[in-house]
Tab-separated table of C-alpha atoms in Angstrom:
chain	number	residue	atom	x	y	z
V	1099	UNK	CA	109.470	121.634	91.162
V	1100	UNK	CA	111.010	124.858	92.568
V	1101	UNK	CA	107.492	126.256	93.483
V	1102	UNK	CA	106.866	126.762	97.175
V	1103	UNK	CA	103.137	126.945	96.964
V	1104	UNK	CA	102.354	123.283	96.128
V	1105	UNK	CA	99.951	121.132	98.095
V	1106	UNK	CA	98.747	117.692	97.687
V	1107	UNK	CA	98.066	114.355	99.306
V	1108	UNK	CA	100.308	111.249	99.383
V	1109	UNK	CA	98.994	107.662	98.983
V	1110	UNK	CA	100.971	104.651	100.069
V	1111	UNK	CA	101.445	102.057	97.566
V	1112	UNK	CA	103.511	98.728	97.032
V	1113	UNK	CA	104.456	100.103	93.580
V	1114	UNK	CA	104.236	103.797	93.792
V	1115	UNK	CA	105.515	104.322	89.994
V	1116	UNK	CA	102.824	101.977	88.797
V	1117	UNK	CA	100.011	103.837	90.786
V	1118	UNK	CA	101.384	107.086	89.461
V	1119	UNK	CA	101.084	105.815	85.919
V	1120	UNK	CA	97.614	104.720	86.565
V	1121	UNK	CA	96.329	108.167	87.865
V	1122	UNK	CA	98.438	110.020	85.188
V	1123	UNK	CA	96.509	108.074	82.557
V	1124	UNK	CA	93.309	108.447	84.387
V	1125	UNK	CA	93.324	112.155	84.826
V	1126	UNK	CA	95.581	113.333	82.060
V	1127	UNK	CA	98.185	114.642	84.459
V	1128	UNK	CA	101.880	114.627	83.968
V	1129	UNK	CA	104.299	112.520	86.153
V	1130	UNK	CA	106.136	115.506	87.766
V	1131	UNK	CA	108.440	113.568	89.828
V	1132	UNK	CA	109.667	109.810	89.961
V	1133	UNK	CA	112.468	108.069	92.107
V	1134	UNK	CA	113.068	104.804	93.623
V	1135	UNK	CA	110.847	105.761	96.742
V	1136	UNK	CA	107.821	107.237	94.831
V	1137	UNK	CA	106.391	109.422	92.298
V	1138	UNK	CA	103.966	112.523	91.962
V	1139	UNK	CA	101.689	113.766	89.416
V	1140	UNK	CA	100.424	117.277	88.848
V	1141	UNK	CA	98.063	118.853	86.418
V	1142	UNK	CA	99.293	121.164	83.703
V	1143	UNK	CA	98.068	124.277	85.735
V	1144	UNK	CA	97.445	124.858	89.434
V	1145	UNK	CA	99.351	123.967	92.651
V	1146	UNK	CA	97.972	120.595	93.488
V	1147	UNK	CA	99.578	117.166	93.186
V	1148	UNK	CA	99.012	113.560	94.132
V	1149	UNK	CA	102.180	111.649	95.455
V	1150	UNK	CA	102.654	108.009	95.664
V	1151	UNK	CA	104.991	106.681	98.488
V	1152	UNK	CA	106.619	103.276	98.642
V	1153	UNK	CA	105.269	101.252	101.558
V	1154	UNK	CA	106.468	97.872	102.570
V	1155	UNK	CA	103.869	95.758	104.031
V	1156	UNK	CA	101.227	97.925	102.483
V	1157	UNK	CA	97.692	96.675	103.339
V	1158	UNK	CA	94.984	97.912	101.238
V	1159	UNK	CA	91.823	99.370	102.782
V	1160	UNK	CA	88.422	97.671	102.562
V	1161	UNK	CA	85.416	99.232	101.104
V	1162	UNK	CA	82.773	99.271	102.463
V	1163	UNK	CA	84.317	99.118	105.990
V	1164	UNK	CA	84.333	95.731	107.736
V	1165	UNK	CA	85.047	95.124	111.457
V	1166	UNK	CA	88.607	94.093	112.020
V	1167	UNK	CA	89.794	95.070	108.401
V	1168	UNK	CA	91.905	98.002	107.403
V	1169	UNK	CA	89.679	100.978	107.057
V	1170	UNK	CA	89.940	103.762	104.668
V	1171	UNK	CA	90.840	107.098	106.023
V	1172	UNK	CA	90.317	109.153	102.892
V	1173	UNK	CA	89.423	108.554	99.254
V	1174	UNK	CA	89.765	110.749	96.078
V	1175	UNK	CA	86.684	112.155	94.203
V	1176	UNK	CA	86.825	113.373	90.637
V	1177	UNK	CA	83.962	115.048	88.858
V	1178	UNK	CA	83.364	113.766	85.291
V	1179	UNK	CA	81.293	114.965	82.329
V	1180	UNK	CA	80.184	111.530	81.421
V	1181	UNK	CA	80.062	108.890	84.108
V	1182	UNK	CA	79.767	105.649	81.984
V	1183	UNK	CA	82.642	106.639	79.879
V	1184	UNK	CA	84.890	107.681	82.631
V	1185	UNK	CA	84.062	104.367	84.482
V	1186	UNK	CA	85.012	102.559	81.351
V	1187	UNK	CA	88.207	104.201	80.911
V	1188	UNK	CA	89.214	103.637	84.557
V	1189	UNK	CA	88.434	99.905	84.138
V	1190	UNK	CA	90.771	99.712	80.971
V	1191	UNK	CA	93.542	101.298	83.047
V	1192	UNK	CA	93.292	98.533	85.682
V	1193	UNK	CA	90.564	99.827	88.096
V	1194	UNK	CA	87.866	97.633	89.370
V	1195	UNK	CA	84.275	98.684	90.191
V	1196	UNK	CA	83.184	98.185	93.861
V	1197	UNK	CA	80.223	95.851	94.512
V	1198	UNK	CA	78.951	98.530	96.897
V	1199	UNK	CA	77.504	101.619	95.198
V	1200	UNK	CA	75.904	104.016	97.580
V	1201	UNK	CA	74.748	106.562	95.195
V	1202	UNK	CA	73.207	106.863	91.698
V	1203	UNK	CA	75.449	109.673	90.329
V	1204	UNK	CA	78.728	108.123	91.843
V	1205	UNK	CA	80.681	105.206	91.044
V	1206	UNK	CA	83.168	103.783	93.687
V	1207	UNK	CA	86.003	102.081	92.009
V	1208	UNK	CA	89.125	100.504	93.398
V	1209	UNK	CA	92.617	101.553	92.015
V	1210	UNK	CA	95.264	98.916	91.276
V	1211	UNK	CA	96.832	99.357	94.854
V	1212	UNK	CA	93.424	98.856	96.520
V	1213	UNK	CA	92.533	102.522	97.205
V	1214	UNK	CA	88.887	103.493	96.680
V	1215	UNK	CA	88.214	106.417	94.594
V	1216	UNK	CA	85.011	108.042	93.307
V	1217	UNK	CA	84.012	109.333	89.980
V	1218	UNK	CA	80.894	111.309	90.049
V	1219	UNK	CA	78.589	113.478	87.709
V	1220	UNK	CA	76.696	116.321	89.354
V	1221	UNK	CA	72.928	116.284	88.661
V	1222	UNK	CA	73.107	112.898	87.013
V	1223	UNK	CA	70.579	110.005	87.710
V	1224	UNK	CA	73.207	107.453	86.074
């Protein structure tokens, strides 16, 4: 990782290496870095990455928001070709589907550490 044009996001997690493996499998991205404090994944081409940082005392956010509970401050969106297939794949990897689904062409899922993320299909009525 000798580049100087990288940009990305960092998610806190109680087990960052496991969460990196989850998203690596979900997205088909390589694990670019891994150590005791965290891990990062990156696509084969481009300058973006998702990093996962060890967080002692991590409290997962609640979706949808509830008074007095840990709120989400951001979430990840991934466009997919086949929404049903992508959701099934995410569930096989350890995600769970949220009970609250605000749009027909979007599926809100919860990753193994409790972060909400969305899979969506443009123009779909799925």
